[in-house]
XYZ file of C-alpha atoms in Angstrom:
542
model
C 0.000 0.000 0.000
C 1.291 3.497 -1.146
C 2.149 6.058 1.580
C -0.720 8.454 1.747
C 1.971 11.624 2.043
C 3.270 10.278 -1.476
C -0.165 9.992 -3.204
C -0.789 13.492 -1.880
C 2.433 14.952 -3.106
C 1.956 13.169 -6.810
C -2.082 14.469 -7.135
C -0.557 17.331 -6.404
C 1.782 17.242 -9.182
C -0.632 16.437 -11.624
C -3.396 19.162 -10.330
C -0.254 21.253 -10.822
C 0.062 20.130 -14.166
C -3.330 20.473 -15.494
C -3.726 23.893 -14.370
C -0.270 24.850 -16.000
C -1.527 23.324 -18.932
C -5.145 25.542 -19.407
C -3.016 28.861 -18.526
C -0.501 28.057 -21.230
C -3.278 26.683 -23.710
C -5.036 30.198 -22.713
C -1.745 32.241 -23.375
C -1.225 30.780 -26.913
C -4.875 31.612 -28.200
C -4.339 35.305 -26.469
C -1.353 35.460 -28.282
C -2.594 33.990 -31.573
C -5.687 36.241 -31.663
C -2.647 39.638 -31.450
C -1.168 38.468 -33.945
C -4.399 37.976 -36.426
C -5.509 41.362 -35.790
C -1.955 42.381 -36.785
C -0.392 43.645 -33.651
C 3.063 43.178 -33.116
C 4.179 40.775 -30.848
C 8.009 42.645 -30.122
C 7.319 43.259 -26.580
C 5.197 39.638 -26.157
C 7.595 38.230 -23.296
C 6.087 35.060 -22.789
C 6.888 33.459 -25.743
C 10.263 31.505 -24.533
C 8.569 29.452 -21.706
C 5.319 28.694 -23.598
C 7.063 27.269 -26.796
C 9.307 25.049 -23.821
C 5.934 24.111 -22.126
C 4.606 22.991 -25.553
C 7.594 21.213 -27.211
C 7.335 19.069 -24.286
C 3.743 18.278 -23.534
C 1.934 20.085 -26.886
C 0.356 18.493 -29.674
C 1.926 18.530 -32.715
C -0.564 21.721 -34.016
C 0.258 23.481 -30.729
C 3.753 23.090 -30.991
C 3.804 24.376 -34.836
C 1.441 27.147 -33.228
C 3.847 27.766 -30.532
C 7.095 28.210 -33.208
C 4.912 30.288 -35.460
C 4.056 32.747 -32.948
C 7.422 33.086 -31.687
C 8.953 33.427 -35.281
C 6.255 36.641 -35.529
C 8.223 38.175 -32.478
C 11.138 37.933 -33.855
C 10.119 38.939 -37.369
C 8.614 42.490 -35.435
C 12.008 43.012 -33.833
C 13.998 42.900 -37.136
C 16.023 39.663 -36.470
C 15.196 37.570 -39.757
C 17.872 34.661 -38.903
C 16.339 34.075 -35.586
C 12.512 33.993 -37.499
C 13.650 31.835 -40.279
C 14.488 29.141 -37.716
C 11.631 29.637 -35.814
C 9.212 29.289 -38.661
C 11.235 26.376 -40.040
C 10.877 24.741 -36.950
C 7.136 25.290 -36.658
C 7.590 23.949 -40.084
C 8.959 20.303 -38.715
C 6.172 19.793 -36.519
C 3.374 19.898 -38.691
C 2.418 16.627 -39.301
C 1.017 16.276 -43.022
C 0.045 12.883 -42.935
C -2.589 13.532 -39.807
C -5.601 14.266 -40.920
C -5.975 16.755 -37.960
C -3.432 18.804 -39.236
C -3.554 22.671 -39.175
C -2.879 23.306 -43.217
C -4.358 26.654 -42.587
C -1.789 27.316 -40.339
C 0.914 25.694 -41.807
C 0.707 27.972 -45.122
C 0.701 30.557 -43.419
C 4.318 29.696 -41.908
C 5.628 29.166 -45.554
C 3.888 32.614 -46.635
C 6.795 33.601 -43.567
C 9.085 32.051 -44.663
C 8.707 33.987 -48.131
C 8.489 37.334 -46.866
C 11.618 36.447 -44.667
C 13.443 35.733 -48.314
C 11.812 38.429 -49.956
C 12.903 41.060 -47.335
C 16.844 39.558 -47.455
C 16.297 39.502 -51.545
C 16.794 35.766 -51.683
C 14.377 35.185 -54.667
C 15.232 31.226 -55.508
C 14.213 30.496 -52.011
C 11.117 32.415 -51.671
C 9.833 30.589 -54.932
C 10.082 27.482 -53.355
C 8.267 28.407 -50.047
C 5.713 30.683 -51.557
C 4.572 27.712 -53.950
C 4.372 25.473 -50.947
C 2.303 28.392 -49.026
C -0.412 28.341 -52.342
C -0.087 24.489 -51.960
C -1.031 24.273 -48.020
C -3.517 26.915 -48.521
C -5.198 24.977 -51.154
C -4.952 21.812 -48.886
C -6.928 24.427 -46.174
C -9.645 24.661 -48.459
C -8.769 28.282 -47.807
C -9.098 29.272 -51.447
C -9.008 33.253 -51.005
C -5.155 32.702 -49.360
C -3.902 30.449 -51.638
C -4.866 33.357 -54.439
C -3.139 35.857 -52.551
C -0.170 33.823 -52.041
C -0.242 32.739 -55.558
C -0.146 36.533 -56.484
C 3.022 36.731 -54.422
C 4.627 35.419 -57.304
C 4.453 37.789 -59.049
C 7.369 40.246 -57.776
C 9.213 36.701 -57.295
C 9.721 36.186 -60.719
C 10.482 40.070 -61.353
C 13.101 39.831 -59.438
C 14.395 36.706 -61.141
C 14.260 38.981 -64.544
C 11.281 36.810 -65.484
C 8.335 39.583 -66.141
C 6.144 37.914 -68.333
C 5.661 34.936 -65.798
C 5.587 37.946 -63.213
C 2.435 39.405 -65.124
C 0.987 36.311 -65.687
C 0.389 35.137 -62.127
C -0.099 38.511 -60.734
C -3.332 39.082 -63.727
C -4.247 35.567 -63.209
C -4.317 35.949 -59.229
C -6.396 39.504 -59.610
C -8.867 37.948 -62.186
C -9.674 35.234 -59.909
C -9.727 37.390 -56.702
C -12.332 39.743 -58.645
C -14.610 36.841 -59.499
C -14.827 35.754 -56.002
C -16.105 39.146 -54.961
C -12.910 40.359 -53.525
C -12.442 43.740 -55.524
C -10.818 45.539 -52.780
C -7.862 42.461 -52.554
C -7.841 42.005 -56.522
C -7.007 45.969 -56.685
C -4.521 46.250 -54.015
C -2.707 42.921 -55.815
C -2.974 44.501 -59.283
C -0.602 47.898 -58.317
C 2.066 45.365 -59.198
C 1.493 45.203 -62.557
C 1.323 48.992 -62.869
C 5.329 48.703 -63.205
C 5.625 45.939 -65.262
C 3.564 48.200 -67.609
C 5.287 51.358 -67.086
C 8.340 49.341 -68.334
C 6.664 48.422 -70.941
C 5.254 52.213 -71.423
C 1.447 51.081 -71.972
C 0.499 54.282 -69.944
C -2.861 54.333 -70.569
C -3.335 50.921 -68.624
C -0.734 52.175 -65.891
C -3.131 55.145 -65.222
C -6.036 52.362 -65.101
C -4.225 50.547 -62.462
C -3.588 53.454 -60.600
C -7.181 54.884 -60.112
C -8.804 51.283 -59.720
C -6.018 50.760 -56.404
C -7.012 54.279 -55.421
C -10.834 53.435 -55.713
C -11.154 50.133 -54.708
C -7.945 49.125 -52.763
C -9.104 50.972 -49.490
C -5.638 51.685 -48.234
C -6.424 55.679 -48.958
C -8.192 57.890 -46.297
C -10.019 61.229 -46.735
C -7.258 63.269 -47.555
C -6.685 60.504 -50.351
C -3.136 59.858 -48.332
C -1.609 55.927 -48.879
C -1.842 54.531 -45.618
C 1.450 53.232 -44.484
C 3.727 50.609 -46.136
C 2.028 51.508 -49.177
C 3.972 54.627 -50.634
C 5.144 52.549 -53.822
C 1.728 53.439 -55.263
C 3.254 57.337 -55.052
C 6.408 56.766 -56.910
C 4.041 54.580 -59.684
C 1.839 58.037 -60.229
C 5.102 59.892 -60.276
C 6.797 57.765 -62.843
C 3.585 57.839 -64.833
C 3.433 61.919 -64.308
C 7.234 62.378 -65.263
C 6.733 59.898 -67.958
C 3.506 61.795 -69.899
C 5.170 64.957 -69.441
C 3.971 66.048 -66.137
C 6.753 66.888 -64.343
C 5.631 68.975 -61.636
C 3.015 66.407 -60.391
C 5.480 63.804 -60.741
C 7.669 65.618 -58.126
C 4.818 66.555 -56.199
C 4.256 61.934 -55.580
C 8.156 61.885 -55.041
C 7.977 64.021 -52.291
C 4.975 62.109 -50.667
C 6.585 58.893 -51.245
C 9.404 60.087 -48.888
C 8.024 59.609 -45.788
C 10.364 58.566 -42.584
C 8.503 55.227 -42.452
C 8.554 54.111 -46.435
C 10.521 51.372 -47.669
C 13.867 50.788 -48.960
C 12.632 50.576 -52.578
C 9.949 53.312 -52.462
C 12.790 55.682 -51.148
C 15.118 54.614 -53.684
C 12.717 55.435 -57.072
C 12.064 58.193 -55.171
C 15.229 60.100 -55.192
C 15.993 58.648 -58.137
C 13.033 60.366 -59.748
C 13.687 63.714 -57.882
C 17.241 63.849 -59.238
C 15.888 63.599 -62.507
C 13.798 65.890 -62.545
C 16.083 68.592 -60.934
C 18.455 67.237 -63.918
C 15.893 68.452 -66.908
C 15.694 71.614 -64.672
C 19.472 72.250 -64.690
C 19.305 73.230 -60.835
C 23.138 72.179 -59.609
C 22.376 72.141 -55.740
C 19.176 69.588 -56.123
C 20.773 67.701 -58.383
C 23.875 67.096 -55.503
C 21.570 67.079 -53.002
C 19.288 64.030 -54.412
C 22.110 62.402 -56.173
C 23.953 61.982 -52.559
C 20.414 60.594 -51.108
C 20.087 58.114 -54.054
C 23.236 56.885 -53.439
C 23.318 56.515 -49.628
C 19.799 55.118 -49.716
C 21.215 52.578 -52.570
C 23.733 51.334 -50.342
C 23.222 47.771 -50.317
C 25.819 46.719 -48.204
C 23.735 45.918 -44.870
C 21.204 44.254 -47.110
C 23.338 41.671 -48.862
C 25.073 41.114 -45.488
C 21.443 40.098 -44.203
C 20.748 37.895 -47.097
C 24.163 35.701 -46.848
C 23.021 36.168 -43.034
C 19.951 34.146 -43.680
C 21.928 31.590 -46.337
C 23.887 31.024 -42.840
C 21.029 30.588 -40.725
C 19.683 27.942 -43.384
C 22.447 26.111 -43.683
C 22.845 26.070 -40.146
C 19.065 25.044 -39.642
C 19.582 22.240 -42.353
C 22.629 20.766 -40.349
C 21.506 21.369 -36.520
C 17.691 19.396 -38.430
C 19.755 16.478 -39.113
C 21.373 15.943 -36.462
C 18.236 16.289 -34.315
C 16.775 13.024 -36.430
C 19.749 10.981 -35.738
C 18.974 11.943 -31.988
C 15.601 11.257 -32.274
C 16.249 7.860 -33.835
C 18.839 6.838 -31.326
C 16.456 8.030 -28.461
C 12.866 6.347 -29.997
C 13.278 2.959 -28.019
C 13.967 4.993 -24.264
C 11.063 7.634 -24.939
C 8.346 4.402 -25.691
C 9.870 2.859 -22.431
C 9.657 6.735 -20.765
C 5.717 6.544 -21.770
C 4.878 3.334 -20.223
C 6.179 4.395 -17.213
C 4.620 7.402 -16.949
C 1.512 5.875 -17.563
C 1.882 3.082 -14.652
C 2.594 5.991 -12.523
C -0.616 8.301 -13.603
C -2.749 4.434 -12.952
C -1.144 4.274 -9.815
C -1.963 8.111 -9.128
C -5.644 8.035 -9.755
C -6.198 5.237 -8.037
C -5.435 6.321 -5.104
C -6.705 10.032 -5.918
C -9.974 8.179 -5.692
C -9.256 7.039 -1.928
C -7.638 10.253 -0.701
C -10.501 12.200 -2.274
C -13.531 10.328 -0.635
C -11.405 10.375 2.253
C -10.576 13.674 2.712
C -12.756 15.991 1.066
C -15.327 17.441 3.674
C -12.252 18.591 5.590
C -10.626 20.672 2.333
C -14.384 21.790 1.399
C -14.019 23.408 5.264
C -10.871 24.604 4.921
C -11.256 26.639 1.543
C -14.385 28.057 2.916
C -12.366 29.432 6.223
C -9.821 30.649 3.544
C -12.416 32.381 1.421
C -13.638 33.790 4.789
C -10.170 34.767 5.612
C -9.853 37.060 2.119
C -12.927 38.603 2.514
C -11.777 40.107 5.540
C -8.326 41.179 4.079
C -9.614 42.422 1.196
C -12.250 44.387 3.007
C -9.382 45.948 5.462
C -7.364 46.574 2.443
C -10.062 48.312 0.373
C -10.874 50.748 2.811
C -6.987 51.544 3.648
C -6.552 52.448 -0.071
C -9.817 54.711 -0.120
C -8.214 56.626 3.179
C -5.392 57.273 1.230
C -6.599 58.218 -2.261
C -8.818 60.782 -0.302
C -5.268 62.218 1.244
C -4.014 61.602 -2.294
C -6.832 64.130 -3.759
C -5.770 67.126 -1.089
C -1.743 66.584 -2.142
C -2.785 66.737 -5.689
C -4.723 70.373 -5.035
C -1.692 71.684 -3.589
C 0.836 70.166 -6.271
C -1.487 71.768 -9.265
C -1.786 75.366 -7.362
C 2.643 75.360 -7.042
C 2.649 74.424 -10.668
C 0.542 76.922 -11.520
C 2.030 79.637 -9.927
C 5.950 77.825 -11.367
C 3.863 78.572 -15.026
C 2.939 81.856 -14.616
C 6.341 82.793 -13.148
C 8.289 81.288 -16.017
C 5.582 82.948 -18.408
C 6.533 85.930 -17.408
C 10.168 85.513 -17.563
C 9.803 84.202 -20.951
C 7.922 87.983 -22.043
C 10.945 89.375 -20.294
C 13.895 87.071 -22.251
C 11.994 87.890 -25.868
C 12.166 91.761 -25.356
C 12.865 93.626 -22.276
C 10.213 96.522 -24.024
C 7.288 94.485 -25.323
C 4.226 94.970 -23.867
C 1.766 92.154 -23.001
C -0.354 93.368 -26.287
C 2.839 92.888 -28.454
C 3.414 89.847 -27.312
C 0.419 88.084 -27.372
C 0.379 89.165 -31.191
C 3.883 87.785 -31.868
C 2.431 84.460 -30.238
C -1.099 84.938 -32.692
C 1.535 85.323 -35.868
C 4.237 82.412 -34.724
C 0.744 80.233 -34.363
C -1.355 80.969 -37.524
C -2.431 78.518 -39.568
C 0.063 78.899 -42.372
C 3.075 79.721 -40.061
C 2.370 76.169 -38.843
C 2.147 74.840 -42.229
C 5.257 76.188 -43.564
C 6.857 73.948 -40.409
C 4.953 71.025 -40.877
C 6.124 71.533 -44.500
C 10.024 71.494 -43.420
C 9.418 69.300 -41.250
C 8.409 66.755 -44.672
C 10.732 67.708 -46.402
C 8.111 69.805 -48.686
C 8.124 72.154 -50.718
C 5.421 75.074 -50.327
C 3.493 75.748 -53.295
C 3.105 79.025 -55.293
C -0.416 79.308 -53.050
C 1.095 78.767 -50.020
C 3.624 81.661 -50.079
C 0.878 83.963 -51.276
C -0.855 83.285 -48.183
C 1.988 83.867 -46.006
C 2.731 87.157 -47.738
C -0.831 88.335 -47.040
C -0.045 87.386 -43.029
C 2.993 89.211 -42.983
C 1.471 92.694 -44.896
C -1.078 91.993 -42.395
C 0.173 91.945 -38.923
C 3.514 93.140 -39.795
C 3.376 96.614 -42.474
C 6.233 98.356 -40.845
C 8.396 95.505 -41.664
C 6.715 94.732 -45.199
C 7.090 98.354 -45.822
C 11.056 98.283 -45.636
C 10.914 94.739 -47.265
C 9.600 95.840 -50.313
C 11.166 98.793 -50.734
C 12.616 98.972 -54.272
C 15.559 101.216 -52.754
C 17.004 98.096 -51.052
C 16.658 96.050 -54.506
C 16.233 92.584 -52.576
C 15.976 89.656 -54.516
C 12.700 87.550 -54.194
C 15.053 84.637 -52.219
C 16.429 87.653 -50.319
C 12.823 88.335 -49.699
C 11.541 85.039 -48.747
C 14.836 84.747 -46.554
C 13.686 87.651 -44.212
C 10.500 86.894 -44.191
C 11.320 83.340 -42.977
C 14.125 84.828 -39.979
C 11.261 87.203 -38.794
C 9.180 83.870 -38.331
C 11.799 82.080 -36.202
C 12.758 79.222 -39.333
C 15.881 78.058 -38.724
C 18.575 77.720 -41.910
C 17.831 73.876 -41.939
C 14.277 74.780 -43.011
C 14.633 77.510 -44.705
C 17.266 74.911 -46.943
C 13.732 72.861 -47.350
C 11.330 75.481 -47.938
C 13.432 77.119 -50.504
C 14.618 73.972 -52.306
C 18.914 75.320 -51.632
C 21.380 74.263 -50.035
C 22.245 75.407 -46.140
C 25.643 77.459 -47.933
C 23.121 78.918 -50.227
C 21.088 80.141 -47.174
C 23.657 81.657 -45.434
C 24.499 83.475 -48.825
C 21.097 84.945 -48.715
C 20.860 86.328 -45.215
C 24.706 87.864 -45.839
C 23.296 89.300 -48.585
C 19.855 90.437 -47.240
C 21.548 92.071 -43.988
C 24.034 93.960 -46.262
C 21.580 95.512 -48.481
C 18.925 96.376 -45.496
C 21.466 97.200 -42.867
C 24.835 97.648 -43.981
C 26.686 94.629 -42.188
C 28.186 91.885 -43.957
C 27.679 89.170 -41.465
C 24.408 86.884 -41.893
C 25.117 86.610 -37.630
C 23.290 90.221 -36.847
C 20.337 89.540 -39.277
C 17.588 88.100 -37.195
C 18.511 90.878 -33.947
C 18.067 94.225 -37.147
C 15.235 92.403 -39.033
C 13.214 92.128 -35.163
C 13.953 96.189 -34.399
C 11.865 96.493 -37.777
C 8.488 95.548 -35.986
């Protein structure tokens, strides 16, 4: 007969276990449901221990979940090595011959795998995984994936300098995508082929493409901005613009396709379209300053490092794989002999769970009522210690918003005092209405973009300045001083508080070229040769 201490300590264990087992089953579905509405899962910390938990006690579709979810993480922190074994591993455990198996799932860990390639610009390798993802998908009865996948293709094949296969699948995969209903998908697919055909300068269907992705796509908002990821659809409408003779709206889609967040290839056609335009224009600094942007944003160095980074990790994968099956095949005969053992043990277990439990259980019924009693009564004492001190908490706060008030209105004041020792409140609170008008703000949200402000832009800013400032409009325009218009748009820019960085972007010159301008400027208005005293004369002006 089994000590009654030991079957106590080993239903313990296995209460322990089950329990373990619903919050990690319960962490993976959280987890899973982040990642389909396309959060990122960089700051998911619990990955590590639940893909342990599961490669020991999971089922093979929780353990390919498991993988999966932790190749996302690493995918959303940039390191593509440490997804690409992740995803292949998920890969291993899928177990194609069940018929239980999660295909769904499983083409979606090739689709990784593709994008992983893609990304690093290994094209051979993301053929063969994207096929297998349109295979899987198939195999999912999940026909509306396996289309999209199959459209991936598409820039597969472009890459390997194949673009009439690249056409083919990516019309085929939008023709079938629109007779399933799916406009919106078949549109967004399509704005591929929009530069196979501006290669092939059949404009006409390029502008098609471009107005059905704009229509139908739903990646635009109100504004009709690309939402983000998406600015390769501006540099399209720019090459289409530049290429039909529309130069100025084809610079106007370069610009927007610059955005801090776009990709490496959108900022690449982007430049390279900007430089040449500023080329056919003849206008040196532009030129210089795109060509040097091209060129640094061309780099490839980091990016083929990555790729022969992820050859590594393959390799690597490959190797560490086999050796894991010559394990496995050494270790089969102790694992069946592990099993029965553990299953002995769990007969044993129950059995006398059984006793212990019929035994026992009006005294632990007892007990966990006395504890329930127990943290009623602490939570009770608790509760009404932490409403004592959020009501002392609400008479500190009082006093800390009254000293900060006061510290604001002091440093207000000071502030009035730093600006100009002789401006009256009046004054000032119209230098703050001017600094914070609507097109003041624009001009730095402009520079800020690196945009350029159209013609109507620096109308409106004239009329401000004539506006609130004639004394200083006056002297500006005075033909007596003969200022350039740069000149001009110089001072008018150091009354406003621009620095020379943006006054560079504004003006579309270089930084030297600004510093010309206010030399010149604070000559020709004030005699001194230095671009140092400009701002202090231009602010005596009014």
């Amino acid at each position: 007969m089994m000590n009654p201490k030991t079957l106590i300590y080993i239903i313990g264990v296995l209460i322990l276990y089950s329990c373990h087992g619903k919050q990690m089953r319960s962490e993976l579905q959280r987890i899973d449901s982040l990642n389909q509405t396309g959060a990122k899962l960089d700051t998911v910390t619990s990955l590590q221990n639940m893909v342990m938990w599961f490669d020991k006690w999971g089922t093979s579709n929780e353990k390919m979940a498991a993988h999966y979810l932790m190749g996302r993480s690493a995918y959303d922190k940039g390191d593509m090595p440490k997804a690409l074994v992740c995803f292949r591993q998920a890969m291993e455990y899928a177990d194609t011959m069940s018929a239980e198996c999660d295909f769904k799932r499983l083409s979606r860990v090739y689709g990784q795998i593709a994008e992983v390639y893609h990304q690093q610009r290994v094209p051979q390798m993301e053929l063969d995984a994207e096929k297998k993802a349109v295979d899987y998908a198939w195999r999912a009865k999940d026909s509306l994936s396996a289309w999209m996948f199959y459209s991936y293709l598409a820039p597969v094949f472009n890459m390997l300098n194949q673009p009439d296969s690249a056409l083919y699948y990516s019309r085929r995969a939008s023709a079938m995508l629109r007779a399933m209903g799916h406009e919106s998908i078949a549109a967004a697919m399509e704005i591929d082929v929009a530069a196979f055909e501006l290669q092939r300068r059949n404009y006409p269907e390029v502008i098609r493409i471009l107005n059905e992705y704009e229509k139908h796509s739903g990646f635009f908002d109100q504004k009709g901005n690309v939402e983000r990821g998406k600015e390769l659809y501006y540099v399209y409408r720019g090459k289409y613009y530049q290429y039909t003779g529309h130069s100025d709206s084809a610079v106007l889609y370069y610009r927007k396709a610059l955005r801090p967040w776009a990709s490496f290839s959108a900022k690449v056609n982007a430049y390279k379209g900007l430089m040449d335009y500023f080329q056919q224009q003849k206008q040196e600094d532009s030129i210089v300053k795109y060509a040097k942007l091209y060129c640094q944003t061309n780099d490839t160095a980091n990016l083929i490092h990555s790729g022969d980074e992820i050859v590594r990790a393959t390799a690597i994968y490959n190797y560490e794989d086999s050796q894991h099956k010559a394990m496995k095949a050494t270790k089969k005969t102790k694992h069946y002999r592990f099993v029965t053992g553990i299953v002995v043990v769990a007969f044993v277990c129950l059995t006398g769970l059984l006793c212990v439990f019929v035994r026992r259980r009006k005294r632990i019924v007892q007990q966990h009522r006395n504890t329930i009693r127990e943290r009623y009564m602490q939570l009770t004492t608790e509760y009404n210690k932490v409403v004592e001190e959020l009501n002392q908490s609400r008479l500190g706060l009082e006093e800390f918003q009254k000293n900060k008030k006061q510290e604001l209105e002091k440093l207000r004041q000071e502030l009035v005092r730093y600006v100009d020792s002789e401006m009256k409140q009046t004054e000032w609170n119209d230098e703050m209405a001017l600094l914070h008008s609507p097109i003041v703000c624009q001009f730095h949200k402009n520079a800020s973009r690196a945009f350029v402000p159209s013609q109507m832009e620096w109308i409106e800013l004239e009329k401000v300045i004539k506006q609130d400032l004639p004394q200083f409009t006056e002297v500006l325009y005075d033909k007596r001083y003969m200022l350039s218009e740069k000149e001009q748009m110089t001072c008018v820019l150091t009354r406003l508080h621009f620095t020379p960085a943006e006054m560079s972007v504004l003006m579309g010159v270089t930084k030297q070229r600004v510093a010309n301008l206010r030399s010149d400027a604070n000559r020709k208005l004030f005699g001194e040769k230095s671009a140092k005293t400009l701002k202090k004369n231009i602010m005596r002006l009014g």
